[in-house]
Coordinates of C-alpha atoms in Angstrom, one line a residue:
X1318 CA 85.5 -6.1 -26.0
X1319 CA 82.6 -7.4 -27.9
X1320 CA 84.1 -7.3 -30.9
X1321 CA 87.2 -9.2 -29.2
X1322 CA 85.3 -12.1 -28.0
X1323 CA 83.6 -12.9 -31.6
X1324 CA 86.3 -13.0 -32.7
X1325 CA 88.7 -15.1 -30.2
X1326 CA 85.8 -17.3 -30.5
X1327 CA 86.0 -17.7 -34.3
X1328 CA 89.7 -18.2 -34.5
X1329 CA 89.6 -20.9 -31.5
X1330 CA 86.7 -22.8 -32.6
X1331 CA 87.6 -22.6 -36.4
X1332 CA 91.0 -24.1 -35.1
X1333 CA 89.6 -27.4 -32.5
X1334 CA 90.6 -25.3 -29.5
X1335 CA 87.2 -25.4 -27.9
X1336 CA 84.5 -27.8 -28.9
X1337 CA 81.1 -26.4 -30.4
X1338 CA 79.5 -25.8 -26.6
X1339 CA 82.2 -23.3 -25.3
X1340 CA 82.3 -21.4 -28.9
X1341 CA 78.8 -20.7 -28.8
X1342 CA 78.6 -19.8 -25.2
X1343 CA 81.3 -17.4 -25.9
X1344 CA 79.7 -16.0 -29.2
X1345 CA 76.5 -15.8 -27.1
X1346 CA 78.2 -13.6 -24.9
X1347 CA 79.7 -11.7 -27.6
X1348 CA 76.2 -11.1 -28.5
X1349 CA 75.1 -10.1 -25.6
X1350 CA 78.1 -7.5 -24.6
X1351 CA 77.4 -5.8 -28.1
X1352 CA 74.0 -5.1 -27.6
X1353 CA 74.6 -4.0 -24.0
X1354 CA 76.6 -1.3 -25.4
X1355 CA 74.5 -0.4 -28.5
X1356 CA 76.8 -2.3 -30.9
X1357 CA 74.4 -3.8 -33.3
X1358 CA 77.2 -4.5 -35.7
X1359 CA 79.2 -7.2 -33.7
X1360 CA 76.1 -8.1 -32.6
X1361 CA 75.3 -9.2 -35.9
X1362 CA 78.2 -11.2 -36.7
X1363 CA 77.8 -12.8 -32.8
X1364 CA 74.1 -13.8 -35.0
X1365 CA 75.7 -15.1 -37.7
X1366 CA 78.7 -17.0 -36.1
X1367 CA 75.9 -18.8 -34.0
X1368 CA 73.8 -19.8 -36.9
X1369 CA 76.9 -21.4 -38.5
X1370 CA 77.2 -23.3 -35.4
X1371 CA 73.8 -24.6 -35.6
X1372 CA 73.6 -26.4 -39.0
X1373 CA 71.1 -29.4 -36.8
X1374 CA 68.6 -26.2 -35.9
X1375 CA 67.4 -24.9 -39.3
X1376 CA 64.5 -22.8 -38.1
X1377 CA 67.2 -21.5 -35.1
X1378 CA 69.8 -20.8 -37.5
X1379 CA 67.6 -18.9 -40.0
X1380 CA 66.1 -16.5 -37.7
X1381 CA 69.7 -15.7 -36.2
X1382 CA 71.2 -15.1 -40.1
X1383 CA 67.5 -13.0 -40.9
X1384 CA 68.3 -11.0 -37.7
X1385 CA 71.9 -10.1 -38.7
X1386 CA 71.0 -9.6 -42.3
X1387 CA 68.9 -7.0 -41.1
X1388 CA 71.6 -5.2 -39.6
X1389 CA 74.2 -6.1 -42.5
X1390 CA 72.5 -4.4 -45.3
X1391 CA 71.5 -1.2 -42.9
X1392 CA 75.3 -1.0 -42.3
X1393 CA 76.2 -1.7 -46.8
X1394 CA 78.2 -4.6 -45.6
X1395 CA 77.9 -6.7 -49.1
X1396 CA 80.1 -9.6 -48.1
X1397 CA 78.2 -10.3 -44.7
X1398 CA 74.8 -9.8 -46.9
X1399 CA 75.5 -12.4 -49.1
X1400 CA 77.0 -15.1 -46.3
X1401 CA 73.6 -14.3 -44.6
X1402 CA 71.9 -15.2 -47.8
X1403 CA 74.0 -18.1 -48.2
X1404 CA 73.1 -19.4 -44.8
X1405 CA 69.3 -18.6 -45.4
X1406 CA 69.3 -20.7 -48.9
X1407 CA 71.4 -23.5 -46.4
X1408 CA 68.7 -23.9 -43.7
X1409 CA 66.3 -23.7 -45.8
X1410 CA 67.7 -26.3 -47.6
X1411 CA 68.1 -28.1 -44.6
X1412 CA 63.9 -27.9 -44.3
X1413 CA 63.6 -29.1 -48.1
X1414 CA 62.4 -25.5 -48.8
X1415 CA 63.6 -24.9 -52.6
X1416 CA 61.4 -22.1 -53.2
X1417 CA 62.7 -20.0 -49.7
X1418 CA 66.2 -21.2 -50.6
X1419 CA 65.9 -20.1 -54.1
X1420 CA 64.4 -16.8 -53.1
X1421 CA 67.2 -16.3 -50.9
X1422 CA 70.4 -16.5 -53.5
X1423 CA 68.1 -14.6 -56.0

């Protein structure tokens, strides 16, 4: 069900079917459904979708891409790795950080 809801809420928002409020409200609840039944996995990309939502909230967004980093390299998931890496270089960007953002795509 988790799983479901990250990703309706992907495909609608990605689409314009629901503006940026009711995506991550429903990816927040994504998040939440996961971890209520042990699912760190979708729990993880419910982290990451919700740090892409937040490109105004650097410091927000980076601690919800480090968070489902974590669990992407645990799990050997190299694509997810590397968009969380991506997103950490971004928001660190976003904070004038080169040396963090640098570090990160390294």
């Amino acid at each position: 069900m988790a799983n479901f809801v990250v990703e309706f809420a992907g495909n609608v928002a990605s689409f314009g079917f629901l503006d940026f409020d009711q995506a991550i409200r429903l990816f927040e609840r994504a998040r939440q459904l996961a971890l209520s039944i042990g699912d760190q996995y979708t729990a993880a990309m419910a982290k990451h979708n919700l740090a892409e939502m937040r490109p105004a909230e650097p410091i927000e967004a980076a601690k919800l891409y480090l968070d489902a980093l974590q669990v992407f390299r645990a799990v050997g998931d190299q694509f997810y790795v590397a968009a969380a890496l991506r997103g950490v270089a971004w928001t660190a960007l976003r904070q004038a950080d080169h040396q963090r953002a640098r570090a990160a795509l390294e």
